[in-house]
C-alpha cells in the first residue's frame, strides 16, 4: 500500500513525505567511514532544507532500525547503506529488509545488488545461456594471464562489489 501511495502522489504532496535515510552510522569499519557519514548528513540536510521530515536509519544497528521503521511513519527510504551490521557483503540485506516491510526505497532491489556483488558468476551464467556481454576475463593476482582477445582500453573492476570502488 505504501508503494502505491508514493507512486500516486502529486509533486506538492511529495513534499509531505517522511523520508528515511538508510546509512551506516555506528561502528562502521570501512576506510570510507567518515565519507559515508558525511554523505548521509548531506542527504539529510538537503532533504530537510526542501521541507521533508527525515529519520536516519543506522543499518549497522538493525534492531534499532527495525524499531525506527515500525514506530515512525516513514513513507520512502533514501538507500545509501553500504551493508548491514558492519558487513559490506550484506548490502543486499538492507534493500531486502525494506522490501520485506513493503517500504519503497531508492536504488536497485536486493536481487540486483546480490548479483552485482558476484560479477564473475553472473558473467559465466550469461555466457552459459548465450546472452551477449562485452568480452571479459578475470584475474585473482597480478601474475594471472588475461585473454589475448582483450584490447586496450580496458575497464578493471573488483568482482565482489556492486560498484567500482577498489
Short mmCIF file of N, CA and C in Angstrom, two decimals:
data_model
loop_
_atom_site.label_atom_id
_atom_site.label_comp_id
_atom_site.label_asym_id
_atom_site.label_seq_id
_atom_site.Cartn_x
_atom_site.Cartn_y
_atom_site.Cartn_z
N UNK A 1 0.82 -1.19 0.00
CA UNK A 1 0.00 0.00 0.00
C UNK A 1 0.87 1.27 0.00
N UNK A 2 2.00 1.23 0.77
CA UNK A 2 2.87 2.41 0.80
C UNK A 2 3.48 2.68 -0.56
N UNK A 3 3.84 1.62 -1.24
CA UNK A 3 4.47 1.79 -2.56
C UNK A 3 3.47 2.44 -3.52
N UNK A 4 2.25 1.98 -3.53
CA UNK A 4 1.22 2.56 -4.39
C UNK A 4 0.94 4.01 -4.01
N UNK A 5 0.90 4.28 -2.69
CA UNK A 5 0.64 5.64 -2.22
C UNK A 5 1.70 6.60 -2.77
N UNK A 6 2.97 6.22 -2.67
CA UNK A 6 4.06 7.08 -3.13
C UNK A 6 3.99 7.27 -4.64
N UNK A 7 3.66 6.21 -5.38
CA UNK A 7 3.58 6.31 -6.84
C UNK A 7 2.53 7.31 -7.30
N UNK A 8 1.44 7.40 -6.54
CA UNK A 8 0.30 8.21 -6.98
C UNK A 8 0.33 9.65 -6.48
N UNK A 9 1.32 10.02 -5.68
CA UNK A 9 1.35 11.37 -5.11
C UNK A 9 1.65 12.44 -6.15
N UNK A 10 1.01 13.57 -5.99
CA UNK A 10 1.34 14.73 -6.83
C UNK A 10 2.66 15.32 -6.32
N UNK A 11 3.26 16.19 -7.11
CA UNK A 11 4.51 16.83 -6.72
C UNK A 11 4.35 17.58 -5.40
N UNK A 12 3.25 18.31 -5.24
CA UNK A 12 3.03 19.06 -4.00
C UNK A 12 2.93 18.14 -2.79
N UNK A 13 2.22 17.02 -2.96
CA UNK A 13 2.07 16.08 -1.84
C UNK A 13 3.37 15.34 -1.53
N UNK A 14 4.25 15.22 -2.52
CA UNK A 14 5.52 14.54 -2.28
C UNK A 14 6.34 15.26 -1.21
N UNK A 15 6.21 16.57 -1.10
CA UNK A 15 6.97 17.35 -0.11
C UNK A 15 6.54 17.01 1.32
N UNK A 16 5.40 16.35 1.47
CA UNK A 16 4.93 15.97 2.81
C UNK A 16 5.39 14.58 3.22
N UNK A 17 6.15 13.92 2.36
CA UNK A 17 6.62 12.58 2.69
C UNK A 17 7.61 12.61 3.85
N UNK A 18 7.58 11.55 4.62
CA UNK A 18 8.58 11.33 5.68
C UNK A 18 9.62 10.40 5.07
N UNK A 19 10.83 10.91 4.91
CA UNK A 19 11.91 10.18 4.23
C UNK A 19 12.87 9.58 5.25
N UNK A 20 13.07 8.29 5.16
CA UNK A 20 14.11 7.63 5.96
C UNK A 20 15.40 7.63 5.16
N UNK A 21 16.52 7.71 5.84
CA UNK A 21 17.82 7.67 5.17
C UNK A 21 18.56 6.45 5.69
N UNK A 22 18.66 5.42 4.85
CA UNK A 22 19.35 4.18 5.22
C UNK A 22 20.84 4.41 5.04
N UNK A 23 21.57 4.34 6.14
CA UNK A 23 23.01 4.62 6.11
C UNK A 23 23.72 3.70 7.09
N UNK A 24 25.01 3.87 7.19
CA UNK A 24 25.84 3.15 8.16
C UNK A 24 26.48 4.19 9.06
N UNK A 25 25.99 4.27 10.27
CA UNK A 25 26.40 5.36 11.15
C UNK A 25 27.25 4.93 12.34
N UNK A 26 26.98 3.78 12.91
CA UNK A 26 27.67 3.39 14.14
C UNK A 26 28.64 2.25 13.90
N UNK A 27 29.85 2.43 14.35
CA UNK A 27 30.82 1.34 14.35
C UNK A 27 31.22 0.79 13.02
N UNK A 28 31.02 1.54 11.95
CA UNK A 28 31.40 1.03 10.64
C UNK A 28 32.91 0.98 10.55
N UNK A 29 33.45 -0.05 9.97
CA UNK A 29 34.89 -0.25 9.96
C UNK A 29 35.52 -0.03 8.58
N UNK A 30 34.81 0.59 7.69
CA UNK A 30 35.31 0.82 6.34
C UNK A 30 36.30 1.99 6.33
N UNK A 31 37.18 1.98 5.33
CA UNK A 31 38.08 3.12 5.17
C UNK A 31 37.30 4.37 4.81
N UNK A 32 36.14 4.19 4.25
CA UNK A 32 35.31 5.32 3.84
C UNK A 32 34.34 5.74 4.94
N UNK A 33 34.60 5.34 6.18
CA UNK A 33 33.69 5.58 7.30
C UNK A 33 33.23 7.02 7.38
N UNK A 34 34.16 7.96 7.42
CA UNK A 34 33.79 9.37 7.53
C UNK A 34 33.06 9.86 6.29
N UNK A 35 33.47 9.39 5.13
CA UNK A 35 32.81 9.79 3.89
C UNK A 35 31.35 9.33 3.89
N UNK A 36 31.10 8.10 4.33
CA UNK A 36 29.73 7.58 4.37
C UNK A 36 28.86 8.40 5.31
N UNK A 37 29.40 8.77 6.46
CA UNK A 37 28.63 9.58 7.41
C UNK A 37 28.39 10.98 6.86
N UNK A 38 29.37 11.54 6.18
CA UNK A 38 29.22 12.87 5.58
C UNK A 38 28.15 12.85 4.50
N UNK A 39 28.15 11.82 3.66
CA UNK A 39 27.14 11.71 2.61
C UNK A 39 25.75 11.64 3.24
N UNK A 40 25.59 10.81 4.27
CA UNK A 40 24.30 10.68 4.94
C UNK A 40 23.85 12.02 5.53
N UNK A 41 24.77 12.72 6.18
CA UNK A 41 24.43 14.03 6.78
C UNK A 41 24.04 15.03 5.70
N UNK A 42 24.72 15.02 4.56
CA UNK A 42 24.40 15.94 3.47
C UNK A 42 23.04 15.62 2.85
N UNK A 43 22.74 14.34 2.70
CA UNK A 43 21.43 13.95 2.17
C UNK A 43 20.34 14.45 3.12
N UNK A 44 20.53 14.21 4.42
CA UNK A 44 19.53 14.64 5.39
C UNK A 44 19.37 16.17 5.37
N UNK A 45 20.47 16.89 5.34
CA UNK A 45 20.44 18.36 5.33
C UNK A 45 19.67 18.86 4.11
N UNK A 46 19.97 18.33 2.94
CA UNK A 46 19.31 18.77 1.72
C UNK A 46 17.82 18.44 1.69
N UNK A 47 17.46 17.28 2.20
CA UNK A 47 16.04 16.93 2.26
C UNK A 47 15.29 17.84 3.23
N UNK A 48 15.89 18.10 4.39
CA UNK A 48 15.24 18.98 5.36
C UNK A 48 15.10 20.40 4.83
N UNK A 49 16.12 20.88 4.12
CA UNK A 49 16.04 22.22 3.52
C UNK A 49 14.89 22.33 2.53
N UNK A 50 14.51 21.21 1.95
CA UNK A 50 13.41 21.20 0.99
C UNK A 50 12.07 20.89 1.65
N UNK A 51 12.07 20.80 2.97
CA UNK A 51 10.82 20.65 3.71
C UNK A 51 10.40 19.25 4.08
N UNK A 52 11.24 18.27 3.81
CA UNK A 52 10.88 16.89 4.15
C UNK A 52 11.17 16.59 5.62
N UNK A 53 10.32 15.77 6.24
CA UNK A 53 10.63 15.20 7.54
C UNK A 53 11.57 14.04 7.27
N UNK A 54 12.62 13.88 8.07
CA UNK A 54 13.59 12.81 7.84
C UNK A 54 13.87 12.04 9.12
N UNK A 55 14.27 10.80 8.94
CA UNK A 55 14.74 9.95 10.04
C UNK A 55 15.94 9.18 9.53
N UNK A 56 17.05 9.26 10.26
CA UNK A 56 18.24 8.47 9.91
C UNK A 56 18.03 7.04 10.37
N UNK A 57 18.39 6.08 9.53
CA UNK A 57 18.27 4.67 9.84
C UNK A 57 19.66 4.05 9.79
N UNK A 58 20.15 3.60 10.92
CA UNK A 58 21.51 3.04 11.00
C UNK A 58 21.47 1.54 10.76
N UNK A 59 21.83 1.12 9.57
CA UNK A 59 21.80 -0.30 9.25
C UNK A 59 22.96 -1.08 9.86
N UNK A 60 23.79 -0.43 10.65
CA UNK A 60 24.76 -1.15 11.48
C UNK A 60 24.14 -1.48 12.83
N UNK A 61 22.96 -1.00 13.08
CA UNK A 61 22.20 -1.31 14.28
C UNK A 61 20.81 -1.72 13.82
N UNK A 62 20.71 -2.93 13.28
CA UNK A 62 19.49 -3.38 12.62
C UNK A 62 18.30 -3.44 13.57
N UNK A 63 18.52 -3.84 14.82
CA UNK A 63 17.39 -3.92 15.75
C UNK A 63 16.79 -2.53 15.98
N UNK A 64 17.63 -1.51 16.11
CA UNK A 64 17.12 -0.14 16.27
C UNK A 64 16.44 0.33 14.99
N UNK A 65 17.00 -0.05 13.85
CA UNK A 65 16.40 0.32 12.57
C UNK A 65 15.01 -0.28 12.42
N UNK A 66 14.86 -1.56 12.80
CA UNK A 66 13.53 -2.18 12.77
C UNK A 66 12.55 -1.40 13.63
N UNK A 67 12.99 -1.02 14.82
CA UNK A 67 12.13 -0.25 15.72
C UNK A 67 11.76 1.10 15.09
N UNK A 68 12.76 1.78 14.53
CA UNK A 68 12.51 3.07 13.88
C UNK A 68 11.53 2.93 12.72
N UNK A 69 11.70 1.87 11.92
CA UNK A 69 10.80 1.66 10.79
C UNK A 69 9.38 1.34 11.26
N UNK A 70 9.27 0.67 12.40
CA UNK A 70 7.96 0.30 12.93
C UNK A 70 7.24 1.49 13.57
N UNK A 71 7.96 2.30 14.32
CA UNK A 71 7.33 3.35 15.11
C UNK A 71 7.31 4.73 14.45
N UNK A 72 8.06 4.91 13.40
CA UNK A 72 7.96 6.18 12.66
C UNK A 72 7.17 5.90 11.40
N UNK A 73 6.52 6.87 10.90
CA UNK A 73 5.67 6.68 9.74
C UNK A 73 6.43 7.05 8.47
N UNK A 74 7.52 6.33 8.22
CA UNK A 74 8.37 6.59 7.05
C UNK A 74 7.64 6.15 5.79
N UNK A 75 7.61 7.04 4.80
CA UNK A 75 6.93 6.76 3.53
C UNK A 75 7.87 6.20 2.48
N UNK A 76 9.12 6.62 2.52
CA UNK A 76 10.09 6.28 1.49
C UNK A 76 11.47 6.32 2.12
N UNK A 77 12.35 5.41 1.70
CA UNK A 77 13.71 5.39 2.23
C UNK A 77 14.70 5.71 1.12
N UNK A 78 15.57 6.67 1.40
CA UNK A 78 16.69 7.01 0.52
C UNK A 78 17.82 6.06 0.92
N UNK A 79 18.09 5.05 0.11
CA UNK A 79 19.01 3.97 0.49
C UNK A 79 20.44 4.27 0.06
N UNK A 80 21.27 4.66 1.02
CA UNK A 80 22.70 4.83 0.75
C UNK A 80 23.52 3.90 1.63
N UNK A 81 22.85 2.88 2.16
CA UNK A 81 23.52 1.91 3.03
C UNK A 81 24.55 1.11 2.24
N UNK A 82 25.67 0.87 2.86
CA UNK A 82 26.72 0.05 2.25
C UNK A 82 26.72 -1.36 2.82
N UNK A 83 25.68 -1.73 3.54
CA UNK A 83 25.59 -3.06 4.12
C UNK A 83 24.83 -3.00 5.43
N UNK A 84 24.87 -4.08 6.15
CA UNK A 84 24.25 -4.09 7.47
C UNK A 84 25.16 -4.80 8.45
N UNK A 85 25.06 -4.41 9.70
CA UNK A 85 25.88 -4.99 10.77
C UNK A 85 27.36 -5.03 10.41
N UNK A 86 27.87 -3.93 9.89
CA UNK A 86 29.28 -3.78 9.53
C UNK A 86 29.75 -4.72 8.43
N UNK A 87 28.85 -5.24 7.63
CA UNK A 87 29.27 -6.15 6.58
C UNK A 87 28.90 -5.63 5.21
N UNK A 88 29.90 -5.20 4.43
CA UNK A 88 29.61 -4.66 3.10
C UNK A 88 29.05 -5.74 2.18
N UNK A 89 29.33 -7.01 2.48
CA UNK A 89 28.76 -8.09 1.67
C UNK A 89 27.28 -8.28 1.98
N UNK A 90 26.81 -7.58 3.01
CA UNK A 90 25.40 -7.65 3.38
C UNK A 90 24.60 -6.49 2.81
N UNK A 91 25.12 -5.84 1.78
CA UNK A 91 24.41 -4.71 1.18
C UNK A 91 23.03 -5.10 0.67
N UNK A 92 22.88 -6.27 0.03
CA UNK A 92 21.53 -6.64 -0.42
C UNK A 92 20.53 -6.76 0.72
N UNK A 93 21.00 -7.07 1.93
CA UNK A 93 20.07 -7.26 3.04
C UNK A 93 19.35 -5.98 3.44
N UNK A 94 20.01 -4.85 3.32
CA UNK A 94 19.34 -3.58 3.65
C UNK A 94 18.14 -3.39 2.73
N UNK A 95 18.33 -3.58 1.43
CA UNK A 95 17.21 -3.48 0.49
C UNK A 95 16.19 -4.58 0.76
N UNK A 96 16.66 -5.76 1.11
CA UNK A 96 15.76 -6.87 1.40
C UNK A 96 14.86 -6.60 2.60
N UNK A 97 15.41 -5.98 3.62
CA UNK A 97 14.61 -5.62 4.79
C UNK A 97 13.50 -4.65 4.38
N UNK A 98 13.84 -3.65 3.59
CA UNK A 98 12.85 -2.67 3.14
C UNK A 98 11.80 -3.33 2.25
N UNK A 99 12.22 -4.26 1.40
CA UNK A 99 11.27 -4.98 0.56
C UNK A 99 10.32 -5.81 1.41
N UNK A 100 10.85 -6.50 2.40
CA UNK A 100 10.03 -7.33 3.27
C UNK A 100 8.98 -6.51 4.00
N UNK A 101 9.35 -5.30 4.39
CA UNK A 101 8.43 -4.43 5.12
C UNK A 101 7.55 -3.60 4.17
N UNK A 102 7.69 -3.81 2.86
CA UNK A 102 6.91 -3.10 1.84
C UNK A 102 7.09 -1.59 1.95
N UNK A 103 8.34 -1.17 2.20
CA UNK A 103 8.65 0.24 2.26
C UNK A 103 9.40 0.61 0.98
N UNK A 104 8.85 1.52 0.19
CA UNK A 104 9.56 1.91 -1.04
C UNK A 104 10.89 2.59 -0.73
N UNK A 105 11.85 2.39 -1.60
CA UNK A 105 13.18 2.95 -1.39
C UNK A 105 13.83 3.26 -2.72
N UNK A 106 14.86 4.10 -2.65
CA UNK A 106 15.61 4.46 -3.85
C UNK A 106 16.67 3.39 -4.12
N UNK A 107 17.08 3.32 -5.36
CA UNK A 107 18.16 2.39 -5.72
C UNK A 107 17.60 1.08 -6.23
N UNK A 108 18.51 0.18 -6.50
CA UNK A 108 18.14 -1.11 -7.09
C UNK A 108 17.67 -2.08 -6.01
N UNK A 109 17.04 -3.16 -6.45
CA UNK A 109 16.49 -4.12 -5.49
C UNK A 109 17.56 -5.08 -4.97
N UNK A 110 17.17 -5.88 -3.99
CA UNK A 110 18.13 -6.76 -3.31
C UNK A 110 18.70 -7.81 -4.25
N UNK A 111 17.91 -8.33 -5.17
CA UNK A 111 18.42 -9.33 -6.10
C UNK A 111 19.52 -8.76 -6.98
N UNK A 112 19.29 -7.57 -7.55
CA UNK A 112 20.32 -6.95 -8.39
C UNK A 112 21.57 -6.62 -7.59
N UNK A 113 21.40 -6.15 -6.35
CA UNK A 113 22.57 -5.86 -5.52
C UNK A 113 23.37 -7.14 -5.26
N UNK A 114 22.67 -8.24 -5.02
CA UNK A 114 23.36 -9.51 -4.78
C UNK A 114 24.11 -9.97 -6.03
N UNK A 115 23.46 -9.83 -7.18
CA UNK A 115 24.11 -10.24 -8.43
C UNK A 115 25.32 -9.37 -8.75
N UNK A 116 25.22 -8.07 -8.49
CA UNK A 116 26.32 -7.16 -8.79
C UNK A 116 27.54 -7.45 -7.93
N UNK A 117 27.35 -8.08 -6.82
CA UNK A 117 28.46 -8.46 -5.95
C UNK A 117 29.10 -9.77 -6.37
N UNK A 118 28.63 -10.35 -7.45
CA UNK A 118 29.15 -11.63 -7.96
C UNK A 118 29.38 -11.52 -9.46
N UNK A 119 30.20 -10.56 -9.87
CA UNK A 119 30.36 -10.26 -11.29
C UNK A 119 30.83 -11.47 -12.12
N UNK A 120 31.79 -12.22 -11.61
CA UNK A 120 32.31 -13.36 -12.37
C UNK A 120 31.23 -14.42 -12.53
N UNK A 121 30.50 -14.71 -11.47
CA UNK A 121 29.44 -15.71 -11.52
C UNK A 121 28.35 -15.29 -12.51
N UNK A 122 27.98 -14.02 -12.50
CA UNK A 122 26.94 -13.53 -13.40
C UNK A 122 27.42 -13.59 -14.85
N UNK A 123 28.66 -13.21 -15.11
CA UNK A 123 29.20 -13.27 -16.47
C UNK A 123 29.20 -14.71 -16.99
N UNK A 124 29.60 -15.67 -16.13
CA UNK A 124 29.59 -17.07 -16.54
C UNK A 124 28.16 -17.55 -16.81
N UNK A 125 27.23 -17.15 -15.98
CA UNK A 125 25.83 -17.51 -16.14
C UNK A 125 25.29 -16.98 -17.47
N UNK A 126 25.57 -15.71 -17.77
CA UNK A 126 25.11 -15.12 -19.02
C UNK A 126 25.73 -15.81 -20.22
N UNK A 127 27.04 -16.11 -20.15
CA UNK A 127 27.73 -16.79 -21.25
C UNK A 127 27.14 -18.19 -21.46
N UNK A 128 26.85 -18.90 -20.38
CA UNK A 128 26.27 -20.24 -20.46
C UNK A 128 24.95 -20.21 -21.22
N UNK A 129 24.18 -19.15 -21.02
CA UNK A 129 22.87 -19.03 -21.68
C UNK A 129 22.94 -18.24 -22.99
N UNK A 130 24.17 -18.07 -23.51
CA UNK A 130 24.40 -17.38 -24.78
C UNK A 130 23.81 -15.97 -24.81
N UNK A 131 23.87 -15.30 -23.68
CA UNK A 131 23.44 -13.90 -23.61
C UNK A 131 24.69 -13.05 -23.81
N UNK A 132 24.71 -12.24 -24.88
CA UNK A 132 25.94 -11.50 -25.19
C UNK A 132 26.28 -10.44 -24.14
N UNK A 133 27.55 -10.36 -23.83
CA UNK A 133 28.10 -9.32 -22.96
C UNK A 133 29.44 -8.90 -23.57
N UNK A 134 29.96 -7.75 -23.19
CA UNK A 134 31.30 -7.38 -23.67
C UNK A 134 32.32 -8.46 -23.29
N UNK A 135 33.37 -8.57 -24.10
CA UNK A 135 34.43 -9.53 -23.79
C UNK A 135 35.01 -9.21 -22.42
N UNK A 136 35.41 -10.25 -21.71
CA UNK A 136 35.89 -10.07 -20.34
C UNK A 136 36.80 -11.21 -19.95
N UNK A 137 37.48 -11.00 -18.87
CA UNK A 137 38.30 -12.04 -18.25
C UNK A 137 38.45 -11.66 -16.79
N UNK A 138 39.02 -12.54 -16.03
CA UNK A 138 39.25 -12.22 -14.62
C UNK A 138 40.62 -12.72 -14.19
N UNK A 139 41.13 -12.09 -13.16
CA UNK A 139 42.44 -12.46 -12.60
C UNK A 139 42.34 -12.36 -11.09
N UNK A 140 42.96 -13.30 -10.42
CA UNK A 140 42.98 -13.28 -8.96
C UNK A 140 44.27 -12.67 -8.41
N UNK A 141 45.29 -12.58 -9.27
CA UNK A 141 46.55 -11.96 -8.84
C UNK A 141 47.17 -11.24 -10.03
N UNK A 142 48.17 -10.42 -9.75
CA UNK A 142 48.85 -9.69 -10.83
C UNK A 142 49.57 -10.63 -11.79
N UNK A 143 49.87 -11.85 -11.36
CA UNK A 143 50.58 -12.79 -12.20
C UNK A 143 49.66 -13.59 -13.12
N UNK A 144 48.36 -13.53 -12.91
CA UNK A 144 47.42 -14.26 -13.75
C UNK A 144 47.40 -13.68 -15.15
N UNK A 145 47.36 -14.54 -16.15
CA UNK A 145 47.28 -14.12 -17.54
C UNK A 145 45.83 -13.82 -17.90
N UNK A 146 45.64 -12.78 -18.72
CA UNK A 146 44.29 -12.49 -19.20
C UNK A 146 44.21 -12.81 -20.68
N UNK A 147 43.02 -12.95 -21.17
CA UNK A 147 42.77 -13.34 -22.55
C UNK A 147 43.46 -12.39 -23.53
N UNK A 148 44.08 -12.96 -24.56
CA UNK A 148 44.72 -12.17 -25.61
C UNK A 148 43.71 -11.48 -26.52
N UNK A 149 42.42 -11.88 -26.43
CA UNK A 149 41.38 -11.24 -27.24
C UNK A 149 41.04 -9.84 -26.75
N UNK A 150 41.38 -9.55 -25.52
CA UNK A 150 41.05 -8.24 -24.96
C UNK A 150 42.05 -7.21 -25.46
N UNK A 151 41.53 -6.05 -25.86
CA UNK A 151 42.37 -4.97 -26.36
C UNK A 151 42.12 -3.71 -25.53
N UNK A 152 43.17 -2.91 -25.41
CA UNK A 152 43.04 -1.63 -24.68
C UNK A 152 42.24 -0.64 -25.49
N UNK A 153 41.47 0.23 -24.88
CA UNK A 153 41.36 0.46 -23.44
C UNK A 153 40.47 -0.60 -22.78
N UNK A 154 40.77 -0.89 -21.51
CA UNK A 154 40.03 -1.88 -20.73
C UNK A 154 39.48 -1.23 -19.47
N UNK A 155 38.44 -1.81 -18.94
CA UNK A 155 37.89 -1.38 -17.66
C UNK A 155 38.20 -2.48 -16.66
N UNK A 156 38.77 -2.10 -15.53
CA UNK A 156 39.10 -3.06 -14.48
C UNK A 156 38.23 -2.76 -13.28
N UNK A 157 37.53 -3.80 -12.80
CA UNK A 157 36.63 -3.63 -11.66
C UNK A 157 36.82 -4.78 -10.69
N UNK A 158 36.66 -4.53 -9.41
CA UNK A 158 36.67 -5.65 -8.47
C UNK A 158 35.43 -6.52 -8.71
N UNK A 159 35.58 -7.82 -8.56
CA UNK A 159 34.49 -8.73 -8.91
C UNK A 159 33.45 -8.89 -7.81
N UNK A 160 33.79 -8.50 -6.59
CA UNK A 160 32.91 -8.84 -5.47
C UNK A 160 32.24 -7.63 -4.82
N UNK A 161 32.05 -6.56 -5.59
CA UNK A 161 31.33 -5.40 -5.06
C UNK A 161 30.31 -4.97 -6.10
N UNK A 162 29.33 -4.19 -5.65
CA UNK A 162 28.30 -3.73 -6.58
C UNK A 162 28.69 -2.42 -7.23
N UNK A 163 29.91 -1.98 -7.01
CA UNK A 163 30.37 -0.71 -7.57
C UNK A 163 31.77 -0.91 -8.12
N UNK A 164 32.47 0.17 -8.37
CA UNK A 164 33.83 0.07 -8.93
C UNK A 164 34.90 0.51 -7.93
N UNK A 165 34.52 0.68 -6.68
CA UNK A 165 35.49 1.09 -5.67
C UNK A 165 36.41 -0.07 -5.37
N UNK A 166 37.69 0.19 -5.34
CA UNK A 166 38.66 -0.88 -5.07
C UNK A 166 39.51 -1.13 -6.28
#
